[in-house]
Coordinates of N, CA and C and ligand atoms in Angstrom, one line a residue:
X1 N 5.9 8.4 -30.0 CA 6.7 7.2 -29.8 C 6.1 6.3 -28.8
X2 N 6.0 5.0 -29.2 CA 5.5 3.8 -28.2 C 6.8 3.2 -27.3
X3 N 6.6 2.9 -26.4 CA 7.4 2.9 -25.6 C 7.3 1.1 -24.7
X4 N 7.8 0.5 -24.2 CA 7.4 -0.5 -23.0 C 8.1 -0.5 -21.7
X5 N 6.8 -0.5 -20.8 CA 6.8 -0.5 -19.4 C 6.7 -1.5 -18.8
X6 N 7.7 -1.7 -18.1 CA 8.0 -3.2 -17.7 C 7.7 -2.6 -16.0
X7 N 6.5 -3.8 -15.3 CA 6.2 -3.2 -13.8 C 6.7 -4.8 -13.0
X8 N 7.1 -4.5 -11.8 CA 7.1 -5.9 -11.2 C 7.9 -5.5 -9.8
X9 N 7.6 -6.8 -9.3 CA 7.5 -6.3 -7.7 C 6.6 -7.7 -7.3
X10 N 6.7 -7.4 -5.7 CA 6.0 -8.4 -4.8 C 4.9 -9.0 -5.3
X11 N 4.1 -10.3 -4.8 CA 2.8 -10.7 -5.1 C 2.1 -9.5 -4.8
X12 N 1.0 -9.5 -5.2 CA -0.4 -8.5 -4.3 C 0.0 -7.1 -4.3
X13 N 1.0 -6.7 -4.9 CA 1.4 -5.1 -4.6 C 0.3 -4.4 -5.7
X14 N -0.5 -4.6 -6.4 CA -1.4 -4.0 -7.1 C -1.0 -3.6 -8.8
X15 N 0.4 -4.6 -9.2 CA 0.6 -4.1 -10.0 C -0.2 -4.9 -10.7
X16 N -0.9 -5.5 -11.3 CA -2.0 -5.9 -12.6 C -2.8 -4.3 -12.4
X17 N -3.3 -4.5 -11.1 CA -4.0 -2.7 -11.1 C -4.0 -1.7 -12.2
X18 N -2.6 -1.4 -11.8 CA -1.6 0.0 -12.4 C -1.4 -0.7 -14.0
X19 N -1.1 -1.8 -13.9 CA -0.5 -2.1 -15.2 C -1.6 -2.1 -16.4
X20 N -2.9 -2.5 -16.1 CA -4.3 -2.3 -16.9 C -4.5 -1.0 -16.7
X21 N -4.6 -0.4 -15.7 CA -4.9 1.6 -15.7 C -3.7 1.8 -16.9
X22 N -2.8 1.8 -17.3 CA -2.1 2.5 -17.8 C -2.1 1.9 -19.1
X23 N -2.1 0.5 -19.1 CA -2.8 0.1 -20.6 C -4.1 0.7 -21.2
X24 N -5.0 1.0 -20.5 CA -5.8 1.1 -21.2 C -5.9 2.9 -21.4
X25 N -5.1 3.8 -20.8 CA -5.5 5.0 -20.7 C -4.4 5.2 -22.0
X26 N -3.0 4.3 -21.8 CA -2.2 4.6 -23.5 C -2.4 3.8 -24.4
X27 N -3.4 3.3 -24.4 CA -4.0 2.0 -25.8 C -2.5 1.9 -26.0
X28 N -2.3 0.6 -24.6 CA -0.8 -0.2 -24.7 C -1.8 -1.7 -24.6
X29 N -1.0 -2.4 -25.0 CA -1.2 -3.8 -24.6 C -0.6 -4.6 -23.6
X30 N -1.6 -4.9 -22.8 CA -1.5 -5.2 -21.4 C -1.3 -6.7 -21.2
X31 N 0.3 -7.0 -20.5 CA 0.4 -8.7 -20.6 C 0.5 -8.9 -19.2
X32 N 0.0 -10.0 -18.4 CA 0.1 -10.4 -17.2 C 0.7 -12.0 -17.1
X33 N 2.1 -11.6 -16.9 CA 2.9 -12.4 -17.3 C 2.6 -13.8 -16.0
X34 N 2.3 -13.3 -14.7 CA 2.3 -14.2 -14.1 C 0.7 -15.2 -13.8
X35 N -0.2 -14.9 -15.0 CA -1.3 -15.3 -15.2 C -0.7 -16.7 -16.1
X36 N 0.8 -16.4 -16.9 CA 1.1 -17.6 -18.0 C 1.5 -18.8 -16.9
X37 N 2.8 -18.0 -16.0 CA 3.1 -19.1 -15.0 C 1.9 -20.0 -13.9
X38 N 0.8 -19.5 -13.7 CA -0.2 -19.8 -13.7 C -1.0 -21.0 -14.1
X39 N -1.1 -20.6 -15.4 CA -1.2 -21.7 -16.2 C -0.9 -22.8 -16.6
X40 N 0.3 -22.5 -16.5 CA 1.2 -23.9 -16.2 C 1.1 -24.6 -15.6
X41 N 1.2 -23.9 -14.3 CA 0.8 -25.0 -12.9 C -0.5 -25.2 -12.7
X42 N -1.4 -24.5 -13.7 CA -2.9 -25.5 -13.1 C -2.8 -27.0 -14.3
X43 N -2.0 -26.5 -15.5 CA -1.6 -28.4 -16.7 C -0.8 -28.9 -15.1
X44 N 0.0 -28.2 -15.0 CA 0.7 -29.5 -14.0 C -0.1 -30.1 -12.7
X45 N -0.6 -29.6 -12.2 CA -1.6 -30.1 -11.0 C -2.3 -31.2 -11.9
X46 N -2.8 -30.4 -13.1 CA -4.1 -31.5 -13.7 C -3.7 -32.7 -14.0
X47 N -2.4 -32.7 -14.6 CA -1.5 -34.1 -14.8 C -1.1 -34.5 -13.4
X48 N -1.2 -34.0 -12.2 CA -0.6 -35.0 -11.1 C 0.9 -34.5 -11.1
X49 N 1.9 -33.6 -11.6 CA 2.8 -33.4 -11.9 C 3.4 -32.9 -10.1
X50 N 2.5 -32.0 -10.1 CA 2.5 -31.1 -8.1 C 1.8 -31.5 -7.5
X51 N 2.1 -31.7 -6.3 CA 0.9 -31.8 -5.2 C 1.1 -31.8 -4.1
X52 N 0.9 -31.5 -2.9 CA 1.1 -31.2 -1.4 C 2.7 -32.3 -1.2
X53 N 4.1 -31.1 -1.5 CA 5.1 -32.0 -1.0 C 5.7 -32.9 -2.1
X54 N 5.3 -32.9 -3.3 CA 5.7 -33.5 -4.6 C 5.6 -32.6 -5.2
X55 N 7.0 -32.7 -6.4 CA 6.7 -32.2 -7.7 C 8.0 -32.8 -8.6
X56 N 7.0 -33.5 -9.8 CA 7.9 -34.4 -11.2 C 8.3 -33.3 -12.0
X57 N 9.1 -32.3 -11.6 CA 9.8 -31.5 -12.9 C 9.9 -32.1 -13.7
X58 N 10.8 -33.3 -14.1 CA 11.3 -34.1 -15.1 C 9.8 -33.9 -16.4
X59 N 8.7 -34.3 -15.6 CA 7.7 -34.9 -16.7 C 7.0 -33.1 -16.9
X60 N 7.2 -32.0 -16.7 CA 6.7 -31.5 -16.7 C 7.0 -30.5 -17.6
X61 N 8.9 -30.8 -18.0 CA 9.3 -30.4 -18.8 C 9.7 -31.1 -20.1
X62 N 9.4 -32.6 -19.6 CA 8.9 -33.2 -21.3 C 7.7 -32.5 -21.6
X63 N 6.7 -32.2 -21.0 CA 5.4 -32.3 -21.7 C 5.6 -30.5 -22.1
X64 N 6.2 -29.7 -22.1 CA 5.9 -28.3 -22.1 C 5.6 -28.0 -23.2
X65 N 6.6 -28.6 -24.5 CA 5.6 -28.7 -25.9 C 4.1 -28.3 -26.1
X66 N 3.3 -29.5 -25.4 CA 2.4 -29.8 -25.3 C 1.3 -28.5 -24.9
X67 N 2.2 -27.5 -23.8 CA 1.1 -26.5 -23.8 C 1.6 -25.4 -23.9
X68 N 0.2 -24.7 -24.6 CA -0.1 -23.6 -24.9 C -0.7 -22.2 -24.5
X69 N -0.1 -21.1 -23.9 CA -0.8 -20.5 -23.6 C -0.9 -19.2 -24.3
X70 N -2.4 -18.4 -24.1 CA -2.5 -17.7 -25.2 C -3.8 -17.1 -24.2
X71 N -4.2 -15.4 -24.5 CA -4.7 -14.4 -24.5 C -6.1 -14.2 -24.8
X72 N -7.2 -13.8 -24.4 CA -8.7 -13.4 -25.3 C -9.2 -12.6 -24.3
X73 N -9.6 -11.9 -25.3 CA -10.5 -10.8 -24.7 C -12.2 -11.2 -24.4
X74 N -12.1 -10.7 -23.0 CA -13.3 -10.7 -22.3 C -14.6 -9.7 -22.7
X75 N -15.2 -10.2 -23.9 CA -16.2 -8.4 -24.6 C -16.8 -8.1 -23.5
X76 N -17.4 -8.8 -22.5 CA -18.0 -8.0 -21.5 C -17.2 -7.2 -20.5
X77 N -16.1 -7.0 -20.4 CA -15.0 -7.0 -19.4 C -13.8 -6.4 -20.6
X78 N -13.5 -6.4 -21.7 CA -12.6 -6.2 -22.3 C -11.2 -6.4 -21.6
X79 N -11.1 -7.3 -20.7 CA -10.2 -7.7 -20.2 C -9.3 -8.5 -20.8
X80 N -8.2 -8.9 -20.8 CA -7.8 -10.0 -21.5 C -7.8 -11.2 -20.2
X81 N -8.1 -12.8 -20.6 CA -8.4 -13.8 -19.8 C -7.6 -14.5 -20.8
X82 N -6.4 -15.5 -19.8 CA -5.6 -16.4 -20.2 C -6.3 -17.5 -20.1
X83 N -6.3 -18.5 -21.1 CA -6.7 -19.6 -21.7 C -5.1 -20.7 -22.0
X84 N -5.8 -22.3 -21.3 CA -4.5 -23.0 -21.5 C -5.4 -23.9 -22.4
X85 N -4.1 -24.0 -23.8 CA -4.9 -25.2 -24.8 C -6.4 -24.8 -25.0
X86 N -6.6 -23.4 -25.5 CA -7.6 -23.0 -26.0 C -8.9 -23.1 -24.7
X87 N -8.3 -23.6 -23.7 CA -9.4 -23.5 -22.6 C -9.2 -22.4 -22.0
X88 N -10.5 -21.6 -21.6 CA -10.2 -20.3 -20.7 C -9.9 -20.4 -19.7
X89 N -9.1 -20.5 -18.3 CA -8.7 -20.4 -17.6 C -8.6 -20.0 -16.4
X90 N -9.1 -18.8 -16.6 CA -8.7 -17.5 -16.2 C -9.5 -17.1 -14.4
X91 N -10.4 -17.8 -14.4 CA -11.0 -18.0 -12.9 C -10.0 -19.0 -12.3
X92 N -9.8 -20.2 -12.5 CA -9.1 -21.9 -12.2 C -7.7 -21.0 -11.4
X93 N -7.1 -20.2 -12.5 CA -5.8 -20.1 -12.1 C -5.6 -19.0 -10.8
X94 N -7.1 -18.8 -10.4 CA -6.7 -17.5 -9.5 C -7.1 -18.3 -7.8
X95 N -6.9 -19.4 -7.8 CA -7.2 -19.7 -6.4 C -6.3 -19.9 -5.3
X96 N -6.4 -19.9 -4.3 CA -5.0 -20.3 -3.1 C -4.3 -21.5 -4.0
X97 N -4.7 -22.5 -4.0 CA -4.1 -24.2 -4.4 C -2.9 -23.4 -5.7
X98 N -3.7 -23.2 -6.7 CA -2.4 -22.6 -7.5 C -1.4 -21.4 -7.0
X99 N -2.0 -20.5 -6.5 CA -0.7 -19.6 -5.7 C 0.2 -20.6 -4.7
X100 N -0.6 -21.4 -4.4 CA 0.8 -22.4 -3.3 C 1.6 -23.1 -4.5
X101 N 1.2 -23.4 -5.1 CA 2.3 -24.0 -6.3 C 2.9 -23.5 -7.6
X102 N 2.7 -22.4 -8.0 CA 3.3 -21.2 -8.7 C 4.3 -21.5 -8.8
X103 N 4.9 -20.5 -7.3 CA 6.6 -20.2 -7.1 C 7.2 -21.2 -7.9
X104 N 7.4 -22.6 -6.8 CA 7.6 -23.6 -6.8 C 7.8 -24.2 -8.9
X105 N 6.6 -24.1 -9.6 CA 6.9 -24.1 -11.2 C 7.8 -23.1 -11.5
X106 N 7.4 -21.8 -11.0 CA 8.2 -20.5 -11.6 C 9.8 -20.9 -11.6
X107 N 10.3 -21.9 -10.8 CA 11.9 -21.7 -10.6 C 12.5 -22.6 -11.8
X108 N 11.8 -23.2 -12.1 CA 12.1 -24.5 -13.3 C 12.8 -23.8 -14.7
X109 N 14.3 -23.7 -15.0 CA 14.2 -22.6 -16.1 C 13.7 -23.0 -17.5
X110 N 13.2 -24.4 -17.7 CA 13.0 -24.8 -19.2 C 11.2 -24.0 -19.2
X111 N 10.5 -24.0 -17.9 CA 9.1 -23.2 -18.1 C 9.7 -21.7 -18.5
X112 N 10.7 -21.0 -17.3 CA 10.8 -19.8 -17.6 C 11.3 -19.1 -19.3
X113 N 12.3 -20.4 -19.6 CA 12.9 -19.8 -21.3 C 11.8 -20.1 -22.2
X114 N 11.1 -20.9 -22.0 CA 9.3 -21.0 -22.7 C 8.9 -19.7 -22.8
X115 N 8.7 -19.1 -21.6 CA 7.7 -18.3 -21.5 C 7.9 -17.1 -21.8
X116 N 9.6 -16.2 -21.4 CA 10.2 -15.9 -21.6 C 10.5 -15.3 -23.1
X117 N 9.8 -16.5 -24.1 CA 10.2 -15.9 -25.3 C 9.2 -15.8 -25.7
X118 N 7.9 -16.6 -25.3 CA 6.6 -16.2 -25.8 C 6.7 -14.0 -25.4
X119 N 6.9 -14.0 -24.3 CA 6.6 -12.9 -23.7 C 7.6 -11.7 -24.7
X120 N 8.6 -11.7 -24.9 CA 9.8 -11.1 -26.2 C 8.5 -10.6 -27.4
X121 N 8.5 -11.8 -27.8 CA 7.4 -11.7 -29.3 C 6.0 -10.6 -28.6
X122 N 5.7 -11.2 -27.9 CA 4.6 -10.2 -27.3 C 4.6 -8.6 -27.1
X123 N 6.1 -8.3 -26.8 CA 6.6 -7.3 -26.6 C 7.3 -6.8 -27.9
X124 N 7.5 -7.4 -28.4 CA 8.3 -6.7 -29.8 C 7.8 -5.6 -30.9
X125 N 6.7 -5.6 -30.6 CA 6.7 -3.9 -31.1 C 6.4 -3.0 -30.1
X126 N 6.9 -2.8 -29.3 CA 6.8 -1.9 -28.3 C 5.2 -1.7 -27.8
X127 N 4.8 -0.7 -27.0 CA 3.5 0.0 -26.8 C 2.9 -1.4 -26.0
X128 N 3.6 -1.5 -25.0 CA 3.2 -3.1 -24.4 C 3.9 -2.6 -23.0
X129 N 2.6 -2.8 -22.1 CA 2.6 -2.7 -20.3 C 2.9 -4.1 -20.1
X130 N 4.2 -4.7 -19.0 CA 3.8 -5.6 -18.4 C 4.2 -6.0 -17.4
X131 N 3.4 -7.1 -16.3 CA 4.1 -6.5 -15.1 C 4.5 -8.4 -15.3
X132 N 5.2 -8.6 -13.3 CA 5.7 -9.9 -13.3 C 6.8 -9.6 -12.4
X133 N 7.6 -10.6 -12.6 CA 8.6 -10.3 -11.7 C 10.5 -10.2 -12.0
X134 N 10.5 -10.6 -13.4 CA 11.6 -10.7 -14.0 C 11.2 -9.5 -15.5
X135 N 10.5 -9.0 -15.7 CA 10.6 -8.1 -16.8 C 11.6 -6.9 -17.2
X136 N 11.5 -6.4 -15.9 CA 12.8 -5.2 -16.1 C 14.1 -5.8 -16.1
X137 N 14.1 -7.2 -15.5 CA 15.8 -7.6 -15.3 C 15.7 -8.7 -16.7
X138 N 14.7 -9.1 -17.2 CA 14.9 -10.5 -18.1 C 14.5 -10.5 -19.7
X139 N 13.3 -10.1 -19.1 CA 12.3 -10.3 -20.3 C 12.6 -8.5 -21.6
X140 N 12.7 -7.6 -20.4 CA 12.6 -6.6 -21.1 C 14.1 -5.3 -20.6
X141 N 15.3 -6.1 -20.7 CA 15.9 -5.2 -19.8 C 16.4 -3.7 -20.2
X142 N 16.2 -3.4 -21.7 CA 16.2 -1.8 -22.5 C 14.3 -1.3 -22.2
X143 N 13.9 -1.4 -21.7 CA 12.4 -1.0 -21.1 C 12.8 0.4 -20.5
X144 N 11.8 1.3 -21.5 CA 12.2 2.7 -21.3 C 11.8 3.1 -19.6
X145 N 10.6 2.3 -19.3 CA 10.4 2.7 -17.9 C 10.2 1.2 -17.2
X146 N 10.7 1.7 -16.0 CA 10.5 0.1 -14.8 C 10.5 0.3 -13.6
X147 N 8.8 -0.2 -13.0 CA 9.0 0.2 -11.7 C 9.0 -1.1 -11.4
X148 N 9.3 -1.1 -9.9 CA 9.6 -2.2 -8.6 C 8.3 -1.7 -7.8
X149 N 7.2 -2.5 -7.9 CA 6.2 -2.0 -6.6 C 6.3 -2.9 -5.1
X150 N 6.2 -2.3 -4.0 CA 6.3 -3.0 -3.0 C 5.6 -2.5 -2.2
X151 N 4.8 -3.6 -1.2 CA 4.3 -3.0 0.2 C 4.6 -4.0 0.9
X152 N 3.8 -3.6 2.3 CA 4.2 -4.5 3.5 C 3.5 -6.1 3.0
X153 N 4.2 -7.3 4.0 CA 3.2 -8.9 3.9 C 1.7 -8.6 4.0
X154 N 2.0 -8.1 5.0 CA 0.7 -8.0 5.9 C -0.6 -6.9 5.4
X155 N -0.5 -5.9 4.4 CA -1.6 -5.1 3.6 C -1.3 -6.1 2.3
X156 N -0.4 -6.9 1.8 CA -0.7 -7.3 0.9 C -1.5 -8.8 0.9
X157 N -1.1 -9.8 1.7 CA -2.2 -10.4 2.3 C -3.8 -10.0 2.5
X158 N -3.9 -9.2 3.2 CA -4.9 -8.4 3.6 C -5.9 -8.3 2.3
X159 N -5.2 -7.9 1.0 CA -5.7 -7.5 0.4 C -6.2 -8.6 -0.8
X160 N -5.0 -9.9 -1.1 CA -5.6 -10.7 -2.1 C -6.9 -11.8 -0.9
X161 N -6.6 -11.7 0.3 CA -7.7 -12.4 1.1 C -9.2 -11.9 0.9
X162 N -9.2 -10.3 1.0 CA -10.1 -9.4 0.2 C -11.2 -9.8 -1.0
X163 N -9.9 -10.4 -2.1 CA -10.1 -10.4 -2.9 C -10.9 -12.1 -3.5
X164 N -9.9 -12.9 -2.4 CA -10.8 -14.0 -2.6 C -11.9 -14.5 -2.2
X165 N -12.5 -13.3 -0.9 CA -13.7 -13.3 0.1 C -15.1 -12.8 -1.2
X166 N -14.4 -11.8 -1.8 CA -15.1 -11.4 -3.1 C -15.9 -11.7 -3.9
X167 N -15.0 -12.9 -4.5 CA -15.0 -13.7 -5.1 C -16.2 -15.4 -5.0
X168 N -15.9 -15.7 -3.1 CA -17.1 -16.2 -3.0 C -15.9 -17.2 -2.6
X169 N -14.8 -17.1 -2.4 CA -14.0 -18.4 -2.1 C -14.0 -18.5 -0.3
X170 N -13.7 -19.4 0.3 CA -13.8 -19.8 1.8 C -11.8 -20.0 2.4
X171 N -11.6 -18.5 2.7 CA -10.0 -18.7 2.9 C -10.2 -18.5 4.4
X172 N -8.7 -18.5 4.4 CA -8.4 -18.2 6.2 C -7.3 -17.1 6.2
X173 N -7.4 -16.0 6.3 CA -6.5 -14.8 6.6 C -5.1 -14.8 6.6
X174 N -4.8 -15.9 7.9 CA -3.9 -16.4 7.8 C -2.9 -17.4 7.0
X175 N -3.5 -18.1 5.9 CA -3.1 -19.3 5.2 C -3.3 -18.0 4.1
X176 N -3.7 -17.0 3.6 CA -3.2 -16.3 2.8 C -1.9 -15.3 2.9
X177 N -1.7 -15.2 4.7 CA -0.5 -14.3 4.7 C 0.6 -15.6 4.7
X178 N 0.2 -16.6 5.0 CA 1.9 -17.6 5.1 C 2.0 -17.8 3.6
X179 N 1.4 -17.7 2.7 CA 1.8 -18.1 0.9 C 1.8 -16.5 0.7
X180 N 1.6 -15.5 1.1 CA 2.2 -14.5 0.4 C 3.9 -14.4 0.8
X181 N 4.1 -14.6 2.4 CA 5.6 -15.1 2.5 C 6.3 -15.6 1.8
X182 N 5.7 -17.3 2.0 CA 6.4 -18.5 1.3 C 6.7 -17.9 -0.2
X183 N 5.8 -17.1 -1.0 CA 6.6 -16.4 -2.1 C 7.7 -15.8 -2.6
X184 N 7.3 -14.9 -1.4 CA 8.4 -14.0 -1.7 C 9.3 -14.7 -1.4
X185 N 9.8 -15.4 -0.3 CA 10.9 -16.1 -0.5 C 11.3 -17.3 -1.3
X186 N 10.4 -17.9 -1.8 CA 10.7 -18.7 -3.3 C 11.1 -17.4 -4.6
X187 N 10.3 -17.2 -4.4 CA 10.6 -15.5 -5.7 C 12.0 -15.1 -5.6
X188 N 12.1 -14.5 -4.4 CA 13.6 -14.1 -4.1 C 14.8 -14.7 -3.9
X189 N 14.4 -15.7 -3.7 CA 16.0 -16.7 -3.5 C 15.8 -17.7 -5.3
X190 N 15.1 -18.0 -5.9 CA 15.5 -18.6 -6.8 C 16.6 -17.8 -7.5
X191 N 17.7 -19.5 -8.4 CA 18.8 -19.2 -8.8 C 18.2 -18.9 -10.2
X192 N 17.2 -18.7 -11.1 CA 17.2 -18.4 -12.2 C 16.2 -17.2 -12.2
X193 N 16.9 -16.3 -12.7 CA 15.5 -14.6 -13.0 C 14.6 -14.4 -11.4
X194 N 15.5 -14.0 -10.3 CA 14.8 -14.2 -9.1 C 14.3 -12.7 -9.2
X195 N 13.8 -12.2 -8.3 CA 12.8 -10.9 -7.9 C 13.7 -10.4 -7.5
X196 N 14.6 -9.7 -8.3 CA 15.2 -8.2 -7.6 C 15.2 -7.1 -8.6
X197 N 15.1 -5.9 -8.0 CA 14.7 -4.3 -8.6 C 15.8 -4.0 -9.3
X198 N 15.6 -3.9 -10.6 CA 16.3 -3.4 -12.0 C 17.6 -2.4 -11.3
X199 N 18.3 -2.5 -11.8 CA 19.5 -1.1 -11.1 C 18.3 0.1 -11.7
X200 N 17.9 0.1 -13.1 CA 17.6 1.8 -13.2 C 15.7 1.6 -12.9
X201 N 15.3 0.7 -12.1 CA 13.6 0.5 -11.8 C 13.5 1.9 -11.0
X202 N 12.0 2.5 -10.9 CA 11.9 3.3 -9.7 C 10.8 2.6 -9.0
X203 N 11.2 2.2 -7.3 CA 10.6 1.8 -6.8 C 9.4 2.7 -5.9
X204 N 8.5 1.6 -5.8 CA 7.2 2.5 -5.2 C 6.5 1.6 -4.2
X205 N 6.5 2.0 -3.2 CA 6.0 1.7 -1.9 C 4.5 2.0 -1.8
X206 N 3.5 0.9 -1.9 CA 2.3 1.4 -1.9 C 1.3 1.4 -0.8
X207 N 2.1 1.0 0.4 CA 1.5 0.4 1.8 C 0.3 1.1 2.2
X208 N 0.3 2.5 2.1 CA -0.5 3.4 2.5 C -0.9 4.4 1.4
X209 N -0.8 3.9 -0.1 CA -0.9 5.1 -1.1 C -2.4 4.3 -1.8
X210 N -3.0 5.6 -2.1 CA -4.4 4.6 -2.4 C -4.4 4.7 -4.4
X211 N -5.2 3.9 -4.9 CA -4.6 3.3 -6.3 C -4.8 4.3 -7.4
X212 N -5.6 5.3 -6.8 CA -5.8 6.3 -7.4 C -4.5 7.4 -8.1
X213 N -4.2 7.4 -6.4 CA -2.8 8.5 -6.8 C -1.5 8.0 -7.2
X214 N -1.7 6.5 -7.0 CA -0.4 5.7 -7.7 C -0.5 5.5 -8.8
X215 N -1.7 5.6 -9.4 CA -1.8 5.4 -11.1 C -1.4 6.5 -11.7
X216 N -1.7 7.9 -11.1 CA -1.5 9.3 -11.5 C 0.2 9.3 -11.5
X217 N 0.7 9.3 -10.3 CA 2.1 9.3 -10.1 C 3.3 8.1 -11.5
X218 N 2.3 6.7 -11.9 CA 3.2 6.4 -12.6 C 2.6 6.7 -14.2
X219 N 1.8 7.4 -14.6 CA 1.0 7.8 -15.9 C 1.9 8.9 -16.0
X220 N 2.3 9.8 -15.1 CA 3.3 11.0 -15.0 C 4.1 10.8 -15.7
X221 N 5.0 9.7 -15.0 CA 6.4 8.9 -15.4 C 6.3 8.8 -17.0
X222 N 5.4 7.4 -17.2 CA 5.3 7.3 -18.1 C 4.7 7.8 -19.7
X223 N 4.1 9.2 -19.3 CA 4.3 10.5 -20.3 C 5.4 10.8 -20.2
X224 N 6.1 11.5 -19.0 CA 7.4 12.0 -19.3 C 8.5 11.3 -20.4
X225 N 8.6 9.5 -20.2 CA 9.5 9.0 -20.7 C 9.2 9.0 -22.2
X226 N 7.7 8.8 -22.7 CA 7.1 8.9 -23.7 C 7.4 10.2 -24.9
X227 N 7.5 11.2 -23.9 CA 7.6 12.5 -25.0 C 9.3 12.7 -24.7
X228 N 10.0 12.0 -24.0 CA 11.6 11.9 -24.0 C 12.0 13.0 -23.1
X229 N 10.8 13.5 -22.3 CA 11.8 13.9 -21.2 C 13.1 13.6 -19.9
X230 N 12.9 12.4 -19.6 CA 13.8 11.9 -18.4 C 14.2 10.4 -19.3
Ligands
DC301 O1 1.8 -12.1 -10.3 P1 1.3 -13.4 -9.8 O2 1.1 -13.5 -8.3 O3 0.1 -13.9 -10.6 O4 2.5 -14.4 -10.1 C1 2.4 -15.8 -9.8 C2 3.8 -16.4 -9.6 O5 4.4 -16.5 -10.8 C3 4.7 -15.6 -8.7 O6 4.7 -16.1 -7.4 C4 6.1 -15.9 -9.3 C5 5.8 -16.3 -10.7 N1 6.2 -15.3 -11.7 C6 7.5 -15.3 -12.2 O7 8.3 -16.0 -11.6 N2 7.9 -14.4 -13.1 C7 7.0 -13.6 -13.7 N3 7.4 -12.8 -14.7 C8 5.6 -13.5 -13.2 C9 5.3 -14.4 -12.2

């Protein structure tokens, strides 16, 4: 039996991590829902739509028709890389400028019922990992398994700053932990599909758990629920 595992939780908590480890170890298909919201807000920047202190919702949900987002696999990486309007994407959308303007798109409900149903179809035959932050409450709320991942601001910061030093980008430490904040509390106080843990999610605290033994611990889970034990 195929099953869908709906993961979500804080920025930076590691769930694309876990959510690709476990896609690929149950040849599930792996969706990274907030790579779509993403995408959006790099069409909207590109149009002038956001920008430091501005944002034209109005024009940005006329134009939503207009875009498209969609999936391809990386052959060298076998990854999947989100593409907007058949353009790849997938570097553009990972930088500070779009994490500061994310949230901010995320709260708009005519993007979220967009995306929302792209993401249904995506999931409708089961055997689909995905993480985000409304899956277990929205997108997928009969999802046999659902965790809530969470760690502290400050290792999660820590860690996508890490990530952008990596990368080759020029950040400041601190201007990465004030937008991992500024999220969570845009995340958590929006009035439409905000970031709170499923009544039946199991939450996982990963502050100090290294990604090895948290893959192991939710692969567990996720056999057990698979062969219909719990
Ligand atoms: O997972 P991420 O950091 O790439 O997500 C970027 C933003 O998108 C996040 O700050 C909130 C939003 N998001 C959302 O509202 N709902 C989702 N299912 C996924 C992401």
């Amino acid at each position: 039996m195929k099953i869908t595992i709906a993961i979500d939780g804080y920025s930076s908590t590691g769930k694309s991590t876990v959510a690709k480890q476990l896609a690929e170890w149950l040849e599930y298909i792996y969706v990274d829902t907030g790579a779509m919201y993403r995408a959006v807000t790099l069409y909207a920047m590109r149009k002038g739509y956001i920008s430091d202190g501005f944002f034209d919702k109005e024009s940005l949900i006329a134009k939503l028709d207009d875009i498209e987002i969609t999936f391809v696999k990386n052959t060298a990486t076998a990854k999947a890389e989100v593409c907007l309007n058949a353009e790849n994407v997938e570097r553009e959308i990972r930088t500070l400028e779009v994490s500061s303007f994310v949230s901010p798109v995320a709260t708009v409900s005519e993007v979220r019922a967009k995306l929302v149903e792209q993401q249904q179809k995506m999931g409708d035959t089961k055997g689909v990992v995905m993480d985000g932050r409304d899956i277990g409450t929205v997108v997928f709320p009969n999802a046999e398994l659902k965790i809530f991942m969470t760690a502290s601001a400050e290792e999660r910061a820590q860690r996508r700053y890490q990530e952008l030093l990596d990368r080759g980008d020029t950040v400041d430490y601190k201007a990465v932990l004030a937008n991992v904040v500024e999220r969570d509390e845009i995340d958590t106080t929006r009035e439409d599909s905000p970031l709170v843990k499923a009544a039946d999610a199991i939450e996982i605290d990963n502050t100090e758990t290294n990604v090895e033994d948290q893959f192991h611990t939710i692969l567990q889970l996720a056999k057990d629920r698979i062969a219909g034990r719990v």
